[in-house]
Structures are given as structure tokens and as C-alpha cells.
Short mmCIF file of C-alpha atoms in Angstrom, two decimals:
data_model
loop_
_atom_site.label_atom_id
_atom_site.label_comp_id
_atom_site.label_asym_id
_atom_site.label_seq_id
_atom_site.Cartn_x
_atom_site.Cartn_y
_atom_site.Cartn_z
CA MET A 161 -6.40 13.85 30.78
CA ALA A 162 -9.57 12.29 29.32
CA LEU A 163 -9.06 9.50 26.82
CA PRO A 164 -10.05 10.22 23.19
CA SER A 165 -13.21 8.31 22.30
CA GLU A 166 -12.30 8.05 18.61
CA PRO A 167 -9.32 6.34 16.94
CA LEU A 168 -6.26 8.53 16.79
CA TRP A 169 -5.10 7.53 13.32
CA SER A 170 -6.00 9.49 10.18
CA GLU A 171 -8.09 8.22 7.29
CA THR A 172 -5.58 8.27 4.44
CA PRO A 173 -6.22 9.02 0.76
CA LEU A 174 -6.85 6.33 -1.83
CA ILE A 175 -5.89 7.85 -5.17
CA ARG A 176 -6.16 6.48 -8.68
CA SER A 177 -2.83 6.71 -10.47
CA GLY A 178 -3.41 7.71 -14.07
CA LYS A 179 0.18 7.00 -15.08
CA LEU A 180 0.36 3.53 -13.53
CA SER A 181 -3.15 2.66 -14.72
CA LYS A 182 -2.12 3.45 -18.30
CA SER A 183 1.21 1.61 -18.17
CA LEU A 184 -0.34 -1.53 -16.62
CA ASP A 185 -3.64 -1.41 -18.55
CA ALA A 186 -5.46 -1.63 -15.21
CA SER A 187 -7.19 0.58 -12.66
CA VAL A 188 -4.41 1.21 -10.15
CA TYR A 189 -5.15 2.72 -6.76
CA LEU A 190 -2.63 3.83 -4.14
CA LYS A 191 -3.37 3.80 -0.39
CA LEU A 192 -1.05 6.48 0.98
CA GLU A 193 -0.15 5.56 4.55
CA THR A 194 2.67 8.08 4.50
CA PHE A 195 0.02 10.64 5.52
CA GLN A 196 -0.38 9.20 9.01
CA PRO A 197 0.90 11.48 11.82
CA THR A 198 4.17 9.50 11.95
CA GLN A 199 4.34 8.81 8.18
CA SER A 200 3.62 5.10 8.61
CA PHE A 201 0.73 2.63 8.84
CA LYS A 202 2.19 1.51 12.17
CA TYR A 203 0.47 4.41 13.89
CA ARG A 204 -2.89 2.68 13.38
CA GLY A 205 -2.27 -0.50 15.36
CA ILE A 206 0.12 0.96 17.91
CA SER A 207 -2.17 3.87 18.79
CA LEU A 208 -5.03 1.42 19.33
CA PHE A 209 -2.84 -0.82 21.51
CA VAL A 210 -1.70 2.12 23.64
CA GLN A 211 -5.24 3.48 24.03
CA ARG A 212 -6.41 0.08 25.26
CA ALA A 213 -3.41 -0.26 27.60
CA ARG A 214 -4.16 3.12 29.18
CA GLU A 215 -7.82 2.20 29.60
CA ALA A 216 -6.82 -1.05 31.32
CA HIS A 217 -3.91 0.15 33.47
CA GLY A 218 -4.34 3.89 33.96
CA PRO A 219 -2.28 7.00 33.17
CA ASN A 220 0.87 5.97 35.07
CA ILE A 221 1.95 3.29 32.63
CA HIS A 222 5.42 3.45 31.11
CA LEU A 223 5.42 2.41 27.45
CA VAL A 224 8.46 0.50 26.27
CA ILE A 225 9.16 -0.88 22.81
CA ALA A 226 11.99 -2.43 20.82
CA SER A 227 12.08 -0.94 17.36
CA SER A 228 14.33 -0.10 14.43
CA GLY A 229 12.44 3.16 13.92
CA ASN A 230 8.87 3.41 12.63
CA ALA A 231 7.16 1.49 15.43
CA GLY A 232 9.20 3.37 17.99
CA LEU A 233 8.22 6.71 16.50
CA ALA A 234 4.54 5.73 16.50
CA THR A 235 4.80 4.76 20.17
CA ALA A 236 6.63 7.93 21.13
CA TYR A 237 4.11 10.11 19.29
CA ILE A 238 1.04 8.50 20.88
CA ALA A 239 2.75 8.64 24.29
CA LYS A 240 3.20 12.39 23.85
CA VAL A 241 -0.44 12.79 22.78
CA LEU A 242 -1.71 10.86 25.80
CA GLN A 243 0.96 12.25 28.18
CA LEU A 244 2.52 8.87 28.97
CA LYS A 245 6.12 7.96 29.74
CA CYS A 246 7.89 6.17 26.88
CA SER A 247 11.20 4.39 26.28
CA VAL A 248 12.35 3.16 22.88
CA TYR A 249 15.06 0.52 22.67
CA LEU A 250 17.00 0.66 19.41
CA PRO A 251 19.58 -1.77 18.06
CA GLU A 252 23.11 -0.51 17.44
CA GLY A 253 23.49 1.30 14.15
CA ALA A 254 20.35 3.38 14.52
CA THR A 255 20.85 6.61 12.60
CA PRO A 256 21.34 9.90 14.44
CA SER A 257 18.24 11.23 12.68
CA THR A 258 16.14 8.38 14.13
CA ILE A 259 17.44 9.07 17.64
CA GLU A 260 16.86 12.80 17.20
CA VAL A 261 13.24 12.48 16.08
CA LEU A 262 12.45 10.11 18.97
CA ARG A 263 13.95 12.51 21.50
CA GLU A 264 11.92 15.32 19.95
CA MET A 265 8.88 13.29 21.02
CA ASP A 266 10.27 13.28 24.60
CA ALA A 267 10.99 9.54 24.45
CA GLU A 268 13.88 8.00 26.35
CA VAL A 269 16.17 6.34 23.81
CA VAL A 270 18.15 3.25 24.85
CA VAL A 271 20.56 1.32 22.64
CA GLY A 272 19.65 -2.23 23.55
CA GLY A 273 21.81 -4.60 21.51
CA ARG A 274 23.42 -5.27 18.16
CA VAL A 275 20.19 -6.33 16.41
CA TYR A 276 16.44 -6.04 16.98
CA VAL A 277 16.17 -9.39 18.78
CA GLU A 278 18.71 -8.25 21.38
CA ALA A 279 16.88 -4.93 21.80
CA LEU A 280 13.67 -6.91 22.39
CA GLN A 281 15.38 -9.04 25.02
CA ALA A 282 16.55 -5.87 26.78
CA VAL A 283 12.95 -4.56 26.76
CA LYS A 284 11.66 -7.78 28.31
CA ALA A 285 14.32 -7.64 31.02
CA ALA A 286 13.44 -4.02 31.84
CA ALA A 287 9.70 -4.76 31.94
CA GLU A 288 10.25 -7.56 34.45
CA GLN A 289 11.76 -5.02 36.87
CA ASP A 290 9.06 -2.34 36.56
CA PRO A 291 5.38 -3.20 37.14
CA ASN A 292 4.28 0.02 35.42
CA MET A 293 6.00 -0.88 32.17
CA VAL A 294 3.80 -2.01 29.28
CA MET A 295 5.57 -3.66 26.36
CA VAL A 296 4.25 -2.36 23.06
CA PRO A 297 4.54 -4.95 20.26
CA SER A 298 5.93 -3.77 16.95
CA TYR A 299 3.86 -6.19 14.87
CA ASP A 300 2.98 -9.44 16.65
CA HIS A 301 -0.32 -8.86 18.46
CA GLU A 302 -4.04 -9.17 17.66
CA ILE A 303 -4.76 -5.55 18.67
CA ILE A 304 -2.02 -4.34 16.33
CA TRP A 305 -3.65 -6.22 13.44
CA GLU A 306 -7.06 -4.93 14.47
CA GLY A 307 -5.80 -1.36 14.24
CA HIS A 308 -4.10 -1.95 10.90
CA SER A 309 -7.28 -3.57 9.55
CA SER A 310 -8.90 -0.14 9.55
CA LEU A 311 -7.07 0.72 6.33
CA VAL A 312 -8.97 -2.06 4.51
CA ARG A 313 -12.29 -0.80 5.88
CA GLU A 314 -11.37 2.62 4.52
CA ILE A 315 -10.46 1.17 1.13
CA SER A 316 -13.82 -0.64 0.98
CA THR A 317 -15.63 2.71 1.21
CA GLN A 318 -13.20 4.59 -1.07
CA LEU A 319 -12.96 2.05 -3.90
CA PRO A 320 -15.81 1.78 -6.44
CA THR A 321 -15.50 -2.02 -6.73
CA LYS A 322 -13.95 -5.06 -5.09
CA PRO A 323 -10.26 -5.21 -6.08
CA ASP A 324 -8.70 -8.06 -8.02
CA ALA A 325 -5.65 -7.93 -5.75
CA ILE A 326 -4.11 -5.98 -2.88
CA PHE A 327 -0.34 -5.46 -2.86
CA CYS A 328 1.73 -4.80 0.27
CA SER A 329 5.25 -5.20 1.59
CA VAL A 330 6.05 -7.58 4.45
CA GLY A 331 8.55 -7.50 7.29
CA GLY A 332 7.42 -9.19 10.49
CA GLY A 333 3.83 -9.43 9.29
CA GLY A 334 1.97 -6.65 11.11
CA LEU A 335 0.68 -4.94 7.97
CA ILE A 336 -0.36 -8.10 6.16
CA GLY A 337 -1.93 -9.39 9.39
CA GLY A 338 -4.06 -6.24 9.39
CA ILE A 339 -4.93 -6.61 5.71
CA ILE A 340 -5.99 -10.25 6.18
CA THR A 341 -8.10 -9.24 9.19
CA GLY A 342 -9.63 -6.29 7.34
CA CYS A 343 -10.45 -8.33 4.25
CA LYS A 344 -12.35 -10.79 6.41
CA GLN A 345 -14.29 -7.92 8.01
CA VAL A 346 -15.45 -6.43 4.68
CA GLY A 347 -16.15 -9.70 2.86
CA TRP A 348 -12.99 -9.68 0.76
CA ASP A 349 -11.54 -12.96 2.02
CA ASP A 350 -11.42 -14.15 -1.59
CA VAL A 351 -9.30 -11.20 -2.78
CA PRO A 352 -5.69 -12.25 -3.42
CA ILE A 353 -3.07 -10.50 -1.31
CA ILE A 354 0.36 -10.15 -2.90
CA ALA A 355 3.27 -9.76 -0.49
CA LEU A 356 6.51 -8.16 -1.68
CA GLU A 357 9.93 -8.32 0.00
CA THR A 358 13.51 -7.66 -0.98
CA ILE A 359 15.91 -10.56 -1.46
CA GLY A 360 18.07 -10.85 1.64
CA SER A 361 15.28 -9.62 3.90
CA ASN A 362 12.48 -11.99 2.90
CA CYS A 363 11.65 -14.15 5.91
CA PHE A 364 7.93 -14.25 5.03
CA PHE A 365 8.60 -15.50 1.49
CA HIS A 366 10.80 -18.33 2.71
CA SER A 367 8.41 -19.17 5.57
CA ILE A 368 5.47 -19.54 3.17
CA ALA A 369 7.62 -21.78 0.97
CA LEU A 370 8.47 -24.07 3.91
CA ASN A 371 4.84 -24.95 4.68
CA GLY A 372 1.79 -26.63 3.19
CA SER A 373 2.23 -27.15 -0.53
CA GLY A 374 5.10 -24.66 -0.67
CA TYR A 375 7.92 -25.48 -3.03
CA ASN A 376 10.38 -25.88 -0.12
CA SER A 377 8.13 -27.95 2.17
CA SER A 378 9.82 -31.29 1.55
CA ILE A 379 11.96 -32.99 4.19
CA THR A 380 15.12 -31.62 2.58
CA LYS A 381 14.77 -27.85 2.90
CA ILE A 382 17.14 -25.57 1.00
CA LEU A 383 17.59 -22.08 2.41
CA PRO A 384 20.02 -19.22 1.73
CA PRO A 385 23.16 -18.81 3.88
CA ASN A 386 22.48 -17.45 7.38
CA VAL A 387 18.84 -18.59 7.24
CA GLU A 388 17.57 -21.60 9.20
CA ALA A 389 14.26 -23.44 9.46
CA VAL A 390 12.62 -23.29 12.90
CA TYR A 391 9.62 -25.51 13.65
CA ASP A 392 6.82 -24.14 15.84
CA ALA A 393 5.09 -27.17 17.32
CA GLU A 394 2.21 -25.24 18.88
CA ASN A 395 1.08 -23.88 15.52
CA ASP A 396 2.48 -26.70 13.40
CA VAL A 397 4.33 -24.37 11.03
CA THR A 398 7.97 -23.89 10.09
CA LEU A 399 9.52 -20.41 10.14
CA ALA A 400 12.48 -19.13 8.18
CA HIS A 401 14.76 -17.43 10.72
CA PHE A 402 17.28 -14.90 9.39
CA ASN A 403 20.54 -14.58 11.32
CA LYS A 404 21.87 -11.92 8.95
CA PHE A 405 20.39 -9.51 6.41
CA THR A 406 21.90 -8.50 3.08
CA SER A 407 19.16 -6.13 1.83
CA LYS A 408 19.32 -2.37 2.20
CA ALA A 409 15.61 -2.44 3.03
CA SER A 410 16.25 -4.49 6.17
CA GLY A 411 15.94 -1.37 8.33
CA SER A 412 12.18 -1.63 7.84
CA LEU A 413 11.61 -5.11 6.38
CA GLY A 414 14.33 -6.91 8.35
CA ALA A 415 12.41 -9.12 10.76
CA SER A 416 14.41 -12.19 11.81
CA GLU A 417 11.24 -14.24 11.38
CA PRO A 418 7.58 -13.43 10.73
CA SER A 419 4.77 -13.56 13.25
CA VAL A 420 3.83 -17.23 13.51
CA LYS A 421 0.13 -16.41 13.86
CA VAL A 422 0.15 -14.15 10.79
CA LEU A 423 1.97 -16.86 8.84
CA LYS A 424 -0.71 -19.36 9.82
CA MET A 425 -3.46 -16.89 8.86
CA ALA A 426 -1.84 -16.45 5.45
CA LEU A 427 -1.49 -20.20 4.86
CA GLU A 428 -5.14 -20.81 5.76
CA ARG A 429 -6.63 -17.81 3.95
CA ALA A 430 -9.30 -18.58 1.32
CA GLY A 431 -8.06 -16.00 -1.15
CA GLY A 432 -4.47 -16.97 -0.58
CA VAL A 433 -1.33 -14.91 -0.24
CA ARG A 434 1.14 -14.77 -3.11
CA CYS A 435 4.76 -13.86 -2.41
CA ALA A 436 7.54 -12.40 -4.52
CA SER A 437 11.02 -11.19 -3.64
CA VAL A 438 12.83 -8.55 -5.67
CA PRO A 439 16.41 -7.24 -5.82
CA ASP A 440 17.14 -4.01 -3.95
CA GLU A 441 17.78 -2.16 -7.20
CA MET A 442 14.20 -2.74 -8.38
CA SER A 443 12.93 -1.16 -5.16
CA MET A 444 15.36 1.72 -5.54
CA GLN A 445 14.21 2.40 -9.08
CA ALA A 446 10.54 2.22 -8.02
CA LEU A 447 11.24 4.69 -5.20
CA THR A 448 12.75 7.33 -7.45
CA SER A 449 10.22 6.77 -10.27
CA PHE A 450 7.38 7.22 -7.79
CA ALA A 451 8.92 10.44 -6.47
CA ASP A 452 9.29 11.76 -10.03
CA ASP A 453 5.78 10.79 -11.14
CA HIS A 454 3.71 11.27 -7.97
CA LYS A 455 5.79 13.82 -6.03
CA VAL A 456 5.85 11.68 -2.87
CA LEU A 457 8.98 10.30 -1.19
CA ILE A 458 8.67 6.87 0.43
CA GLU A 459 10.94 4.34 2.13
CA LEU A 460 12.37 1.32 0.35
CA ALA A 461 9.77 -0.75 2.22
CA GLY A 462 7.03 1.19 0.44
CA SER A 463 8.69 1.22 -2.95
CA THR A 464 9.17 -2.55 -2.75
CA THR A 465 5.39 -2.80 -2.91
CA LEU A 466 5.46 -0.77 -6.12
CA THR A 467 7.94 -2.91 -8.06
CA PRO A 468 5.17 -4.79 -9.93
CA ALA A 469 3.58 -1.43 -10.79
CA CYS A 470 6.84 -0.35 -12.43
CA ASN A 471 7.42 -3.65 -14.27
CA LYS A 472 4.43 -4.87 -16.28
CA SER A 473 5.77 -8.37 -16.87
CA LEU A 474 5.94 -8.93 -13.10
CA PHE A 475 2.50 -7.38 -12.61
CA ASP A 476 0.94 -9.63 -15.29
CA LYS A 477 2.57 -12.67 -13.72
CA LEU A 478 1.19 -11.87 -10.27
CA VAL A 479 -2.27 -10.71 -11.42
CA PRO A 480 -3.12 -12.56 -14.65
CA ASN A 481 -5.81 -10.86 -16.75
CA LYS A 482 -8.47 -13.58 -16.87
CA THR A 483 -11.32 -11.51 -18.34
CA THR A 484 -11.86 -8.74 -20.87
CA GLU A 485 -12.48 -6.26 -18.06
CA LYS A 486 -9.63 -4.16 -16.71
CA ARG A 487 -8.08 -5.35 -13.48
CA THR A 488 -8.58 -3.20 -10.38
CA VAL A 489 -5.73 -3.33 -7.88
CA VAL A 490 -4.67 -1.53 -4.71
CA PHE A 491 -1.08 -0.89 -3.68
CA VAL A 492 -0.79 -0.19 0.06
CA LEU A 493 2.15 2.17 0.46
CA CYS A 494 3.17 1.58 4.05
CA GLY A 495 5.00 4.89 4.44
CA GLY A 496 7.92 5.32 6.82
CA PHE A 497 10.07 8.25 7.95
CA LYS A 498 13.46 6.67 7.27
CA ILE A 499 14.11 8.28 3.91
CA SER A 500 15.72 11.56 2.88
CA LEU A 501 16.37 13.38 -0.37
CA ASP A 502 20.07 12.51 -0.14
CA GLU A 503 19.26 8.81 0.31
CA ALA A 504 16.82 8.88 -2.60
CA LEU A 505 19.46 10.40 -4.86
CA GLU A 506 21.96 7.74 -3.76
CA PHE A 507 19.38 5.03 -4.52
CA ARG A 508 18.82 6.55 -7.97
CA LYS A 509 22.55 6.39 -8.67
CA MET A 510 22.78 2.76 -7.53
CA ALA A 511 19.77 1.73 -9.63
CA GLU A 512 21.09 3.52 -12.71
CA GLU A 513 24.51 1.88 -12.33
CA ASP A 514 22.83 -1.52 -12.06
CA VAL A 515 20.69 -0.90 -15.15
CA ALA A 516 23.79 0.21 -17.09
CA LYS A 517 25.29 -3.24 -16.55
CA GLY A 518 22.53 -4.66 -18.73
CA GLY A 519 20.78 -7.98 -18.45
CA SER A 520 17.75 -8.65 -16.30
CA TRP A 521 16.61 -8.74 -12.70
CA GLY A 522 15.73 -12.07 -11.10
CA VAL A 523 12.48 -12.02 -9.11
CA LEU A 524 11.85 -14.99 -6.81
CA LEU A 525 8.30 -16.34 -7.07
CA ASP A 526 6.45 -18.51 -4.58
CA ASP A 527 6.28 -21.48 -6.95
CA GLY A 528 10.04 -21.84 -6.69
CA THR A 529 10.79 -20.25 -10.07
CA THR A 530 12.69 -17.09 -10.88
CA LEU A 531 11.08 -14.58 -13.22
CA SER A 532 13.50 -12.70 -15.44
CA VAL A 533 12.53 -9.01 -15.64
CA GLU A 534 14.37 -6.95 -18.22
CA LYS A 535 16.21 -4.00 -16.76
CA HIS A 536 15.00 -0.64 -18.03
CA ALA A 537 15.67 3.04 -17.43
#
């Protein structure tokens, strides 16, 4: 078949949220990546990577990827569109629904280890035995970031003014790598990017803290249990490597460590990258509030991005109002197919039970402090 000459991803809506704009006293815009063909921003970068691989190696390539879900689905979908063979290696514990949707795309599904890293090792071993195999990266590749950067170019034409900040969630760093790249392309290198993660799945937060002027960059580095500091001599940065995850969002945000190149890009970026880590229950509450108010269901990875939008004290801390003009901000909702109505209702119950206990949530900030955010219904 002839290769498509145009990108295969969809331009997604950028909508102004009246409710969030009123509650935050700001102009709040939402970039809805859940409207990609596979419900996730990952389709942008992965479809571009696969298109380029087919151009370079021909139609007989065999795509292979290690994934916990969303990247695998994007690969399987584009393989079906371009009529390519595809294998997706999943770690143990992948849900039956994930396996089912991949097989619906005619992908071969292989359980390749207990965790993502072991699935990736299995992919590498398979690729060494088959010259037609092309490894598709989930997040750590320049072409992936190039594809993801298209969402910023879209925002620049959809938004009436330069934003005061762009919010996103972070796992391995593919999305934020694309946002950094896109901001450079449209002249927004000075726009702050605010990266959100859940506590217990926040390798990017801890990696930023370990470097430069980060609060944990001293010789004596203090990290949570099951997290170790790994020095990358080639790039002269230290990574926080997670050996175990405790967050329920780890299915999407649970990278053992971030892309070293994306980390370096973030550390060197003119506009900077601010990081915050929130408890799971804040993400759960944001997920159900967003579904109630905007009639869209998103993964915990996406709702983690929205936690400052649902908690004004956190929003004001991350984006101080320095002028009399209203702040203009964009929340990039990364999407994701790993959510169901039953799961959303369970998350609502868990968040409500946590709120009923009273007290406040502790949000970890990148200056080493913890912001106390009052729990609310």
C-alpha cells in the first residue's frame, strides 16, 4: 500500500473550561488528547516513528514494542493502518481488557516479564534474532518527541495568547520531551512547564531534585525506599531509579527512570520545568470531578495533571499571579484507554473515604518543601 503523505494523528480540541476558569480566576484551557484514535497522545509520536521506519525499511518490517498499554495500543493501531506485522510485549499483570483490545488490532501479545524493564529486555532479545524486527520506543527517542511536539504547534494556533504555563503529567518523559521540543519550535521556550506525578511513581520529580541546584543534589542524597540514584556519566546527570511502585497510577506513569535526554533538556530549558507530586487520592478526586463537570472520562495519568486545577492553593503556588491580568494556562490531558466506569466509581469511593478522614493532603514541591492542601469534597 502507498504511504500516507500526511501525519496520521488527529488535531485535538483545545477548549476553554468555564468552570475551572471561574474557580481559579484564570483563563483555563484543556488540550484533549483523549480524542486521538487510540485515546492517547502517544499516537502522535509512535505513528510518526512507524511511518519513518516503513519509509526506511519497507513494508516487511515487524514492529515490536514493550509497553504497559497505551504505547502498545498506538503501535498496534498504526500497524493495522499500514498493514504491518506487530508484537506487543506486556509485563505480567496486564489486564485482560488490555490484552483483548491489542488482539482486536491483530497484534501478537507476549507476556515478557514481571515488570516493564523485563518486557523491554525480552523485546531486545527477540529483535536480535529477527532482522525484520523494528523496536518501537515507548518514549525515549527524538522522533517520538518530534511527533508529540505537534500538540504544542496546534495549541499555538488555537490559543489567543502565549500561555503563562503549560501543565502535563510525566512518566518516562515522552510527553514532556515533546512539549519542550514544541515550545522551542513556536518561540515559547520561556513558558514554564509544570510536571505532575503521583507520589510513589515520581521518578522525574526525584531526578530533577538530584541535579543542578535541586534540593537533593548534595553529596548525601536522600531518596524514598526502593529508589536509588544512578549516575549517567555520558550526560553528567543523576537519575532516580524506581525498583518498586506504590502509586495506583503506575500503570501509565510508572517508568523506572526517566529518559536521560529529556531530563537534561528539562534541566537546561530557559523557561524551566517545575515539578510537583501529589497523593493518589487527589488524582482520583480530580478524575471524578472532571467526569462530572466536563463529561469526559480520563486515566489517572490525565487527572494527575488536573490536580492543581481542582485545588486553587496548589495552582496559585505553581503559577503565582504576578500581574493584574488574568493568568492563561493550558492543561494537556494525555488521555489513555486504561479507565472504565467501574474503576472511576471505585476511585470516587476511595477519594471520598480519604476526604472523610479529615486533615490535608501533602504535595511534594521541587524546592524540597511539602505544601499542605486542605481536603475538600
